[in-house]
XYZ file of C-alpha atoms in Angstrom:
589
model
C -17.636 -40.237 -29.480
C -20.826 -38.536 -29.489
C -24.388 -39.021 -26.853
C -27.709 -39.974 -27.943
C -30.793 -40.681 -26.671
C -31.716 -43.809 -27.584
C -33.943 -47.199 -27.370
C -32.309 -49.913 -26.021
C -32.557 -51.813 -28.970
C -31.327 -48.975 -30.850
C -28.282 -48.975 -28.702
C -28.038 -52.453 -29.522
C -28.402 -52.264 -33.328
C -25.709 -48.997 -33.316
C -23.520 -51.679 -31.189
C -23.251 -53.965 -33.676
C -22.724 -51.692 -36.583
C -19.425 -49.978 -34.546
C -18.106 -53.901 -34.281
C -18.180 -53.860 -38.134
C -21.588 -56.527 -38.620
C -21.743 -58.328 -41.673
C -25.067 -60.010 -41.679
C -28.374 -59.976 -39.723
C -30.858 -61.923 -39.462
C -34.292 -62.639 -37.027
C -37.552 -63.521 -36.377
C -39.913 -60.268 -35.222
C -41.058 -61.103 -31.549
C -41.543 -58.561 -28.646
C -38.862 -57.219 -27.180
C -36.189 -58.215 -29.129
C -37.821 -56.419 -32.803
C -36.290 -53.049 -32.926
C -32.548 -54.241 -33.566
C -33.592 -55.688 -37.177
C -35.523 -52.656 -37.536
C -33.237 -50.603 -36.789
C -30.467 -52.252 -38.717
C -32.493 -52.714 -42.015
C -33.867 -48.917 -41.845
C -29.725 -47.621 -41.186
C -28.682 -44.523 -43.655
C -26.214 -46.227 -46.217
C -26.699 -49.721 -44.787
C -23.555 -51.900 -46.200
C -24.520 -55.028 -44.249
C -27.320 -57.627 -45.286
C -30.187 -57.565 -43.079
C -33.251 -60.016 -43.264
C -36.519 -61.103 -41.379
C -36.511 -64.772 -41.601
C -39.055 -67.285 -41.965
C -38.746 -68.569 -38.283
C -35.606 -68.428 -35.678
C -34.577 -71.906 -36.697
C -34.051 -70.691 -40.198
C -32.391 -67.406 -39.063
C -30.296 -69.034 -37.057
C -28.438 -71.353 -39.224
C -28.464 -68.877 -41.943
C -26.282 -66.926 -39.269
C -24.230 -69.530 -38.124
C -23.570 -70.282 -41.814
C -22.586 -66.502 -42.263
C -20.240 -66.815 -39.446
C -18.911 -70.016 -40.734
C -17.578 -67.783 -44.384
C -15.867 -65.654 -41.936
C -18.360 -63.012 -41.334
C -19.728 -61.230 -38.015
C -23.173 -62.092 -38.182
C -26.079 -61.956 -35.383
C -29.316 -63.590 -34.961
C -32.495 -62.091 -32.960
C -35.424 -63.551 -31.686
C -37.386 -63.267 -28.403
C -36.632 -65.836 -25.491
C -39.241 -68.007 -26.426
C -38.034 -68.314 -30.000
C -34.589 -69.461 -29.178
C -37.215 -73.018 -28.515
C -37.145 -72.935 -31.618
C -33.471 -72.502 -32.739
C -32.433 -74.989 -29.973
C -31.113 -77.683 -32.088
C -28.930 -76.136 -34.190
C -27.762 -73.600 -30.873
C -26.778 -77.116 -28.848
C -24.633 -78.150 -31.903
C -23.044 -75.402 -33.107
C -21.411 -74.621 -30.165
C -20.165 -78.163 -30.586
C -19.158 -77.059 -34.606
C -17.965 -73.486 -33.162
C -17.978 -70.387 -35.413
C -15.276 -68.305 -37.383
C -16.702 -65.121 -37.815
C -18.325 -63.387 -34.568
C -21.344 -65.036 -34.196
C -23.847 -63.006 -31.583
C -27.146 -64.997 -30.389
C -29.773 -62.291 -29.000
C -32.564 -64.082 -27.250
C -34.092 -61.227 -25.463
C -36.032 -62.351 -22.025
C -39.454 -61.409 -20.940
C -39.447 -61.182 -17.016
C -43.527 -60.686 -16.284
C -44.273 -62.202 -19.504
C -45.897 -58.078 -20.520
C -46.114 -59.682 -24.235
C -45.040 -63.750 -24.022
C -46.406 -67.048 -22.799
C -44.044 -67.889 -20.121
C -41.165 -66.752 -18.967
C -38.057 -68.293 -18.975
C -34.930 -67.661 -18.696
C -32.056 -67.500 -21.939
C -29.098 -68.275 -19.515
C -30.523 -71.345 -18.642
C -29.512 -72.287 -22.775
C -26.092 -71.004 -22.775
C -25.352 -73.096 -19.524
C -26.989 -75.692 -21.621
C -24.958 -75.480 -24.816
C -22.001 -74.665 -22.522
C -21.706 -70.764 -24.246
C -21.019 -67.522 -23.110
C -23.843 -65.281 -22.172
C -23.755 -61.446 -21.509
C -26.185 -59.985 -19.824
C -26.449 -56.335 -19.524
C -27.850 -53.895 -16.973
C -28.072 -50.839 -18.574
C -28.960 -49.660 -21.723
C -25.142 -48.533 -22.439
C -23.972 -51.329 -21.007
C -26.167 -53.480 -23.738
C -24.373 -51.339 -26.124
C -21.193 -51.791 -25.240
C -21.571 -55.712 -24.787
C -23.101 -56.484 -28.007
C -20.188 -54.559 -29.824
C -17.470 -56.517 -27.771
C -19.506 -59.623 -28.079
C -17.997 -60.256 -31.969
C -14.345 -60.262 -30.443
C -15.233 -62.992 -27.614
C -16.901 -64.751 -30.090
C -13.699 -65.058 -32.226
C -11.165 -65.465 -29.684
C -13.266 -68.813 -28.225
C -14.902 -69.563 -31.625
C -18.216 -69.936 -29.794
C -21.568 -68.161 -30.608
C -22.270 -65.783 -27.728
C -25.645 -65.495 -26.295
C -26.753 -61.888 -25.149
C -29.473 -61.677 -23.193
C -31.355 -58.430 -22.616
C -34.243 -58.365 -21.125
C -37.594 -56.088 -21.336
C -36.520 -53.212 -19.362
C -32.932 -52.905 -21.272
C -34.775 -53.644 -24.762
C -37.264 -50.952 -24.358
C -36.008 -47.985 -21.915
C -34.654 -45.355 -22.972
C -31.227 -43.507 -22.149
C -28.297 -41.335 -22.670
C -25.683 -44.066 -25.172
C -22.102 -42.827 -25.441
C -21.413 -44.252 -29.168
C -18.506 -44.901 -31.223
C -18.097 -44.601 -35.071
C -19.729 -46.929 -36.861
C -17.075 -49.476 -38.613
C -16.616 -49.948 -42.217
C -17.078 -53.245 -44.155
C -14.193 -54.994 -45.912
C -14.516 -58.895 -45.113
C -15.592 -61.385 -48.207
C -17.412 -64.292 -47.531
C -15.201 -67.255 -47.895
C -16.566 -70.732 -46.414
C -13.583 -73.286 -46.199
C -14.134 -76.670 -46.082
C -12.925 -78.953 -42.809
C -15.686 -81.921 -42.696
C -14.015 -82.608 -39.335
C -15.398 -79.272 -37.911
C -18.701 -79.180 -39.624
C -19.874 -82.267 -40.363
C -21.295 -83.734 -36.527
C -21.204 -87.212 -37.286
C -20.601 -89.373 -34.458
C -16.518 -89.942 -34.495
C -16.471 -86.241 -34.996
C -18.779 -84.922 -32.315
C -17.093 -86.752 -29.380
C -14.062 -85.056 -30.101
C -15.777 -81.549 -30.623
C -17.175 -82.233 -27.344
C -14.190 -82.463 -25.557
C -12.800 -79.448 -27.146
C -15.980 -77.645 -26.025
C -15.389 -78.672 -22.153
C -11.748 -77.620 -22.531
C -12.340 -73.871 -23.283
C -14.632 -73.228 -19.952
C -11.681 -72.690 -17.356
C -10.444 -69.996 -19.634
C -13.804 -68.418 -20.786
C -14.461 -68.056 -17.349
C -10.906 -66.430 -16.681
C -11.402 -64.378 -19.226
C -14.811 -62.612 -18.596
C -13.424 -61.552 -15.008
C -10.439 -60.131 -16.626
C -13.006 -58.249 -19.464
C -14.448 -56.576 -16.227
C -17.755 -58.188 -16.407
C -17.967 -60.092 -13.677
C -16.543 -57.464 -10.654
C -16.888 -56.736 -7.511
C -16.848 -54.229 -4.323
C -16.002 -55.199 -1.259
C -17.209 -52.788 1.941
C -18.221 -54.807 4.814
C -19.656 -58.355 6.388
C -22.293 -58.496 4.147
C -22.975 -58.666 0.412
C -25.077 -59.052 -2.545
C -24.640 -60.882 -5.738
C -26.913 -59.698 -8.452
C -26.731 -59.297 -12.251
C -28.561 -58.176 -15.827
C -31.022 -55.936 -15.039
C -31.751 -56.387 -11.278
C -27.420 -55.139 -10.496
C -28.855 -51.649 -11.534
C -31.402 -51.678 -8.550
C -29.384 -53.202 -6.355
C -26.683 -50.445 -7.061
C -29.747 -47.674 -6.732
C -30.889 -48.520 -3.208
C -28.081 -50.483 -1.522
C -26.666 -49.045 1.734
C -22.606 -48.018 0.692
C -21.822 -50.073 3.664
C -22.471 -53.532 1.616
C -20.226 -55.563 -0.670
C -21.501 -56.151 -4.499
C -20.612 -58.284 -6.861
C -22.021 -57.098 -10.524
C -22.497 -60.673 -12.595
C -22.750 -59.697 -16.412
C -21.563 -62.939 -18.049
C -21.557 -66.406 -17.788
C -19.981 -68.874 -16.973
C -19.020 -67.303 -13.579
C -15.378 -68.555 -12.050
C -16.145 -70.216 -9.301
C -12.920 -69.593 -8.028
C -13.638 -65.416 -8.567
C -16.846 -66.119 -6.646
C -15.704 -68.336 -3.893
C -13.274 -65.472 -2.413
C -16.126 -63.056 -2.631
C -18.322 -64.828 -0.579
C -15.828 -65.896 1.812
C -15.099 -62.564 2.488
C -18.588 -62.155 4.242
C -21.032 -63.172 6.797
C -23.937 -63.677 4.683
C -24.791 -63.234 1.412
C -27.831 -61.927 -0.966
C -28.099 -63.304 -4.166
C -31.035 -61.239 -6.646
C -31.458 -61.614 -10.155
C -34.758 -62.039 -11.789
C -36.338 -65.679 -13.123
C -34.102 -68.443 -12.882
C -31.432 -69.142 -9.900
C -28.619 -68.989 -12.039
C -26.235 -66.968 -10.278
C -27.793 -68.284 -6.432
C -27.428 -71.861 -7.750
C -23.123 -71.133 -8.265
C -23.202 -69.212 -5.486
C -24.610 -72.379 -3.047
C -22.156 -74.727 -5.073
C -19.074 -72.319 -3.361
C -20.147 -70.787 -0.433
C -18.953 -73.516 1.925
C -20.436 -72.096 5.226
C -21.435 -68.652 4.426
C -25.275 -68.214 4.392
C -26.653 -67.624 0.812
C -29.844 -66.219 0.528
C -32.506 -65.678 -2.382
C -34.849 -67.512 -4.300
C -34.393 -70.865 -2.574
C -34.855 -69.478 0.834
C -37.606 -67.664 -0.282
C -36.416 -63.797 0.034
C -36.703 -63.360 -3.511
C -39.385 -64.642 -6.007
C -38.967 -66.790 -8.901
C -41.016 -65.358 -11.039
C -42.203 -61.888 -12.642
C -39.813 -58.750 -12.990
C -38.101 -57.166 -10.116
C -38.233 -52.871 -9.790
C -36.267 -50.742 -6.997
C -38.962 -50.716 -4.549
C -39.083 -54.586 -5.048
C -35.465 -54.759 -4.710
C -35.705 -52.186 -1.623
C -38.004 -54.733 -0.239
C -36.459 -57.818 -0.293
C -33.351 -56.079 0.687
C -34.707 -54.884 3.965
C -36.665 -58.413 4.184
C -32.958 -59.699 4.342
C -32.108 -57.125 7.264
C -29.642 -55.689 4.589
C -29.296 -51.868 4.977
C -30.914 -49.251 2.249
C -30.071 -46.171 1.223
C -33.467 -45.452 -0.482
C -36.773 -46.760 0.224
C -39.128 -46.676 -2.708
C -42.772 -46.680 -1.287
C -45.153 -49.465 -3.026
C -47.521 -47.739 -5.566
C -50.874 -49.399 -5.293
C -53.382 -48.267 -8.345
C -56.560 -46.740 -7.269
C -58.836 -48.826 -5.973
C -62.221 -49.258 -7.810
C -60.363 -49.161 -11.325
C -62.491 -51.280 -14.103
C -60.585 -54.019 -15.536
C -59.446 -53.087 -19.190
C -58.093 -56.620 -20.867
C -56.534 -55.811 -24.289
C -58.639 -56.428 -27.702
C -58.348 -56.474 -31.008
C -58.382 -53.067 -32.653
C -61.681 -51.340 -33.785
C -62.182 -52.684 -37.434
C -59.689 -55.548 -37.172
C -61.229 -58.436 -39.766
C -60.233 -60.916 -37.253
C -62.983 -60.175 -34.546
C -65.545 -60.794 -37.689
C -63.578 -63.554 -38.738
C -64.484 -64.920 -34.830
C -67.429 -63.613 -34.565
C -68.684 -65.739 -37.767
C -66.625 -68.856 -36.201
C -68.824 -68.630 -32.982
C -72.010 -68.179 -34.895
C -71.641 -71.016 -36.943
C -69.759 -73.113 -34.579
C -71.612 -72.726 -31.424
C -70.876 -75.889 -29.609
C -67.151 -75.978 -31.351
C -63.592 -76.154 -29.811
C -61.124 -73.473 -30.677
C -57.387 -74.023 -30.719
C -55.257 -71.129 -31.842
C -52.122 -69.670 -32.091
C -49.561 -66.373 -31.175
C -50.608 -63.199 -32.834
C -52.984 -60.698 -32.481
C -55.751 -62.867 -32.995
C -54.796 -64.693 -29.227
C -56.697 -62.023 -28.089
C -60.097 -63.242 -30.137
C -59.881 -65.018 -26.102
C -61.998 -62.475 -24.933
C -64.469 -63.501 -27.702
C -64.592 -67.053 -26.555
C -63.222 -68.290 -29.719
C -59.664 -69.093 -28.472
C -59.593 -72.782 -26.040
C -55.721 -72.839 -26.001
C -52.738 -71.212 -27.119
C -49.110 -72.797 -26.283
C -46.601 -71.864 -29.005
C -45.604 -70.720 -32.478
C -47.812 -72.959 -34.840
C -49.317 -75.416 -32.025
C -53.111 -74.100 -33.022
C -53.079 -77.236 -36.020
C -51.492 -79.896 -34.453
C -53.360 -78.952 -31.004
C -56.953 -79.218 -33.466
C -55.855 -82.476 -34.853
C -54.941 -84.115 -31.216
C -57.758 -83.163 -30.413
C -59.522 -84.838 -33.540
C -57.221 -87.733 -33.661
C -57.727 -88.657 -29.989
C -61.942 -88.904 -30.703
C -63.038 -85.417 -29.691
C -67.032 -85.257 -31.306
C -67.304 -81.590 -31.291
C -66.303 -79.917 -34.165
C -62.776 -78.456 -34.099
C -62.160 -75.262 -35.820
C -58.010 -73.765 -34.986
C -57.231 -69.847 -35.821
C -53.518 -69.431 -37.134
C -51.844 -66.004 -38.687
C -50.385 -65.939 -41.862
C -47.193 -65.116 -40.293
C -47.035 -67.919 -37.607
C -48.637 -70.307 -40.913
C -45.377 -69.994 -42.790
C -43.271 -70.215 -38.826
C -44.179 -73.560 -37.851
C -48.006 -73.994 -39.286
C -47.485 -75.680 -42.364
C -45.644 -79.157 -40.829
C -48.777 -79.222 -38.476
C -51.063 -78.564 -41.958
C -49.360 -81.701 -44.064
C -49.187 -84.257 -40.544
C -52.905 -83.395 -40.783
C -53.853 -83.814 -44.302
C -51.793 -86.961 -44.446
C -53.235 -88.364 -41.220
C -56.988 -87.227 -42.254
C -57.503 -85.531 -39.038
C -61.356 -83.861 -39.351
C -60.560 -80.300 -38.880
C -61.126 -77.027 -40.134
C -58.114 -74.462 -40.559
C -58.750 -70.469 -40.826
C -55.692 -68.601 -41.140
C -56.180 -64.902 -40.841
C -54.130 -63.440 -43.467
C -53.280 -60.066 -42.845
C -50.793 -59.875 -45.024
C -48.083 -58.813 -42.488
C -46.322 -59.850 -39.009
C -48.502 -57.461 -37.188
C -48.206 -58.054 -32.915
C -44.993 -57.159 -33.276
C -44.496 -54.104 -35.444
C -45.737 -54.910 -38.806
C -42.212 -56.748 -40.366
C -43.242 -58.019 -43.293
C -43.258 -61.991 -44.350
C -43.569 -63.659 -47.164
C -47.295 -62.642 -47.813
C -46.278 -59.370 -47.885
C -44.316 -59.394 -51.253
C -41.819 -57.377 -50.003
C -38.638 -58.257 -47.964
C -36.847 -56.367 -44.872
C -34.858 -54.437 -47.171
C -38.095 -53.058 -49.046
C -37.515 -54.912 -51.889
C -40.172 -56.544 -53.897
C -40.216 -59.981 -54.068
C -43.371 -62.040 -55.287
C -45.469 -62.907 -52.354
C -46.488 -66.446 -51.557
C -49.476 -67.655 -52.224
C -51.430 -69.696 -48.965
C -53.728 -71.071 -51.251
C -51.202 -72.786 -53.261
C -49.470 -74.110 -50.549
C -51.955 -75.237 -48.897
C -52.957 -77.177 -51.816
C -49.828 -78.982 -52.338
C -50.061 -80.355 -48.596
C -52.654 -82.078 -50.044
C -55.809 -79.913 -48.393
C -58.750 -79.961 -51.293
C -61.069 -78.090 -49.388
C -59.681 -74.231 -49.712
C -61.334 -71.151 -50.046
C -60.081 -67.525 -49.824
C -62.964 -65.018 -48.731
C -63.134 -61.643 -47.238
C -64.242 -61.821 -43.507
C -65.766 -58.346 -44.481
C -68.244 -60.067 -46.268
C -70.142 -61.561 -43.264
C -72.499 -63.410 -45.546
C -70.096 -65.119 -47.801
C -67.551 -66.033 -44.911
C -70.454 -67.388 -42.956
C -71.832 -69.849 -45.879
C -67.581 -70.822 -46.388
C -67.583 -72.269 -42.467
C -71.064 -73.505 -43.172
C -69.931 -75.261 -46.328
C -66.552 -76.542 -44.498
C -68.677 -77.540 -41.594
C -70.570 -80.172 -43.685
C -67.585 -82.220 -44.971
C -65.108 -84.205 -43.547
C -61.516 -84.246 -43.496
C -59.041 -81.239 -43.310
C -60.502 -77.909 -44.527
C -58.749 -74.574 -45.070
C -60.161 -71.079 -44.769
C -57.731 -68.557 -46.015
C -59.700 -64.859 -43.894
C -57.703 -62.406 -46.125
C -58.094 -58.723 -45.863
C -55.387 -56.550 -45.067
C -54.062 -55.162 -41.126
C -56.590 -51.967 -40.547
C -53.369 -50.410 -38.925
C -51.844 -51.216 -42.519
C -54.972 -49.397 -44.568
C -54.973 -46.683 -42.087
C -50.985 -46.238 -42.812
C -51.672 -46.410 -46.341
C -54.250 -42.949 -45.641
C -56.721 -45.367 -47.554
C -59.873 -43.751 -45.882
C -63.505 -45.591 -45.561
C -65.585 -42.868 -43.792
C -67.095 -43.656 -40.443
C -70.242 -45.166 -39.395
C -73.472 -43.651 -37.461
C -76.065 -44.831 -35.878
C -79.682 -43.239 -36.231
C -81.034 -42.976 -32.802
C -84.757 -42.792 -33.813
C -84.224 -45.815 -35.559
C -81.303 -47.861 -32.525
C -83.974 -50.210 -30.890
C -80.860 -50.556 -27.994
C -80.585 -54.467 -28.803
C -76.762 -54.442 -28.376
C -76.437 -56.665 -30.982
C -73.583 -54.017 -32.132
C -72.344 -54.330 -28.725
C -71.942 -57.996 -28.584
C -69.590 -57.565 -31.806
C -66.947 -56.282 -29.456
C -65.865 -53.326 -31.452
C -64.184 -51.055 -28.835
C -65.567 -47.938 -31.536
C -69.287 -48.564 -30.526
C -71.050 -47.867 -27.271
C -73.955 -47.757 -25.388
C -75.406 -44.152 -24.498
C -79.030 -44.177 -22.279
C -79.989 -47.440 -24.553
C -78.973 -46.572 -27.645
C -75.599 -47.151 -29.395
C -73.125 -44.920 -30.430
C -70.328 -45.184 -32.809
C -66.987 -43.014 -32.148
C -64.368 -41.348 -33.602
C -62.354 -45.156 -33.430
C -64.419 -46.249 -36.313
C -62.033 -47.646 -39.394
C -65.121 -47.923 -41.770
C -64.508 -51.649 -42.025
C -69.274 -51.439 -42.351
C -69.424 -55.234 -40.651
C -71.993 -53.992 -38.100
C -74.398 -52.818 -40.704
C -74.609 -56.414 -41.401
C -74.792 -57.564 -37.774
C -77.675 -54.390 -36.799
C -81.026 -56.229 -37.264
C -82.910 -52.766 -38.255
C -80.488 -51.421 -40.208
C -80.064 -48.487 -38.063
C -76.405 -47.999 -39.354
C -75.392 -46.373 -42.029
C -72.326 -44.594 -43.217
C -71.891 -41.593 -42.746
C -72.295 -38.514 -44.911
C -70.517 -35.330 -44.299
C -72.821 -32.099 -45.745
């Protein structure tokens, strides 16, 4: 045993390695990254370890690992597991062989995520188990035991941290990290594997037949416990049990939910035992909603009665709050930190030098009366550019610019879309286009890397998780072979020759591709490749702000004139945007 101060998704990854993980494999989204990360990085790494194309394709390349026997886990964030949801519904139908682990990792407040729902809503779906820790050893310890409950139901488990687990830190008691000695060995049973109709009934029923003793079996794991202390309780679980245990009066019951499905049974005789009853947990009512089902007359109150919200992430002087709201004794009352008033608003951007804010800033030039769909990345935040109309999912930006074009729209339609999030989900929405003739034009911003969420590599990248070098793919072939004949690669850097690319593309008719390729500046600057910095000559600065309007966060406005700052990447664009060429770079004497 030894302590260490560690991530939670460190804890995580270190959890899996201890339960002897065979395989890995996940799609980069925030805040479930840092367990691939951590995993592929490892000293003397024995299992294989990869950052998949999208979660749909990590996920049945997991399930398929589990399927020769091996322990194998999948990550994604919560909104991802949309994506793997097919094969998730049916494999818990096909069950596993080796310990299969499905980490969907929830985003209470949505800090990084557009929307926020709530994983163990899917695993009550798909009729799975579901762990869900409160504590960043307790995420440790779950994952590691979640290979063994996966093998002794022959289900995938679901584990479900959330923000606050995935990113705190904390002391982690660890164990030794396990040594590898399965061999893959896949062994055929068509009856088991192959869901065709006279097959999945009976899979079905098998399914339904292992939840009385799943449920047994997570109270006896110690999971699911409780403390009983007086006339009143609360029921609470994941992340919210820890704040509920901080500021609780000793004088009320608990009882600590960390998996699912709960025994209703278990549950029943704890809330029979008491007056009235609390239930928090953050997002969805999926404890409260049990709870109701078995309370009989004992007062259950929580989302549904309105003492605790629905939505956005709960914190001890929340908790404190709503606890007191109830009339249910505290034993610490965290004040309510306002900020100070008076505090300008400071909305994210892109970074200073980023080729995607010239990329928009050419697509608003040229297409001034235009309408923008676009995607999730970086670039979601060309919004405060006005060059972003809507943004719903992974890959929606095409097939959201040719509704738009297919249901009559006159304005011309131009959709933003990463490399990355291209190769996700883009590329179906790229050939129903070309195939349909929808009139659109399509600029993906190839940056050559995964970039919101930590800079995984893809594809484009030419090299995989494990740092070795494959040959990257190439956009503008694949583009091509949808069937797109309009498609042109061109440095955004080049203002000129990106501008008279749209131009061109605006003129014609049909689907048209604009590949904006120029490497991440967090990339270069990682790289040490070094471009100088930019000055401005203030006897020369007419104080136009046509720099300004750019929306570089390195240049300012001082008494009139602008300024550039130490921020500066070198990327030169404004030179070609000042209109007295009062920028220049600069040159150290």
């Amino acid at each position: 045993m030894v302590v260490k101060y560690l991530l939670g998704n460190e804890a995580i990854a270190h959890g899996c390695l201890e339960a002897a993980l065979d395989t890995a494999f996940g799609y980069p989204g925030t805040p479930s990254s840092e367990v691939i990360d951590t995993l592929r990085t490892w000293p003397d790494r024995q299992s294989y370890v990869e950052w998949s194309v999208n979660e749909k394709v990590a996920y049945e390349e997991a399930l398929a690992s589990s399927w020769c026997g091996m322990r194998s886990i999948v990550t994604m964030k919560h909104v991802g597991l949309n994506v793997a949801a097919d094969p998730l519904m049916t494999s818990a139908y096909t069950g596993v062989k080796g310990g299969f682990v499905v980490m969907s990792a929830d985003d209470p407040f949505a800090h990084s995520s557009q929307n926020e729902q709530d994983s163990r809503c899917y695993a009550a779906f798909a009729r799975i188990p579901c762990l869900d820790p409160s504590s960043v050893q307790e995420a440790h310890d779950m994952v590691r035991d979640a290979f063994s409950l996966s093998e002794e139901f022959l289900l995938p488990v679901l584990f479900r941290p959330t923000t606050r687990i995935c990113h705190s830190k904390s002391d982690v008691t660890l164990g030794e990290v396990a040594a590898l000695d399965r061999q893959a060995s896949f062994e055929k049973d068509p009856r088991q594997y192959v869901v065709i109709p006279a097959h999945t009934r009976v899979l079905h029923k098998q399914l339904n037949e292992k939840q009385a003793s799943l449920k047994k079996r997570l109270v006896e794991s110690g999971y699911n416990r409780s403390t009983i202390r007086g006339k009143i309780g609360v029921i609470t679980g994941g992340i919210a049990a820890s704040y509920v245990h901080e500021v609780v009066s000793d004088s009320v019951s608990i009882a600590h939910i960390g998996a699912y499905p709960i025994d209703e049974e278990w549950l029943s005789g704890f809330i029979r035992s008491h007056e009235r009853i609390l239930v928090v947990e953050e997002l969805a009512p999926v404890i409260e909603e049990v709870s109701r089902q078995v309370a009989g007359l004992v007062p259950i109150l929580g989302k549904k009665t309105g003492h605790v919200p629905y939505e956005g992430e709960l914190s001890p002087s929340r908790v404190a709050q709503y606890l007191k709201a109830a009339d249910i004794p505290v034993k610490l009352d965290y004040p309510v930190i306002q900020p100070p008033a008076g505090l300008p608003v400071r909305p994210p951007i892109l970074c200073a030098g980023c080729m995607h804010r010239t990329a928009m800033y050419a697509i608003r030039k040229v297409f001034r009366d235009g309408i923008f769909p676009s995607d999730i990345g970086c670039y979601t935040l060309g919004l405060q550019l006005g060059v972003v109309d809507t943004t719903i999912c992974m890959g929606a930006s095409i097939t959201v610019a040719s509704g738009m074009a297919q249901a009559g729209e006159k304005h011309d339609i131009v959709c933003t879309i990463g490399d990355s999030t291209f190769l996700h989900t883009g590329i179906q929405g790229l050939l129903n286009a070309v195939y349909n003739d929808a009139n659109i034009t399509v600029v993906i911003l190839d940056n050559r890397i995964t970039a919101m969420t930590g800079h995984q590599p893809n594809p484009t990248t030419g090299v995989t998780a494990s740092g070795v070098e494959r040959p990257a793919v190439s956009l503008e072939m694949l583009c091509r072979s949808c069937g797109v004949s309009f498609v042109e690669t061109v440095s955004p850097s080049d203002l000129v020759q990106f501008t008279g690319v749209l131009k061109d593309a605006k003129a014609r008719k049909g689907v048209k591709v604009i590949i904006a390729k120029q490497p991440c500046v967090i990339t270069e600057r990682r790289a040490k490749i070094n471009r100088g910095k930019y000055r401005v000559s203030s006897d020369i600065c007419i104080g136009c702000k046509a720099c300004i309007k750019f929306g570089c966060p390195a240049i300012e406005l001082h008494s009139g004139i602008a300024l550039i700052t130490d921020l500066c990447s070198g990327c030169g664009v404004c030179t070609q945007i000042c209109p007295v060429s009062a920028i220049s770079l600069e040159v150290k004497e």
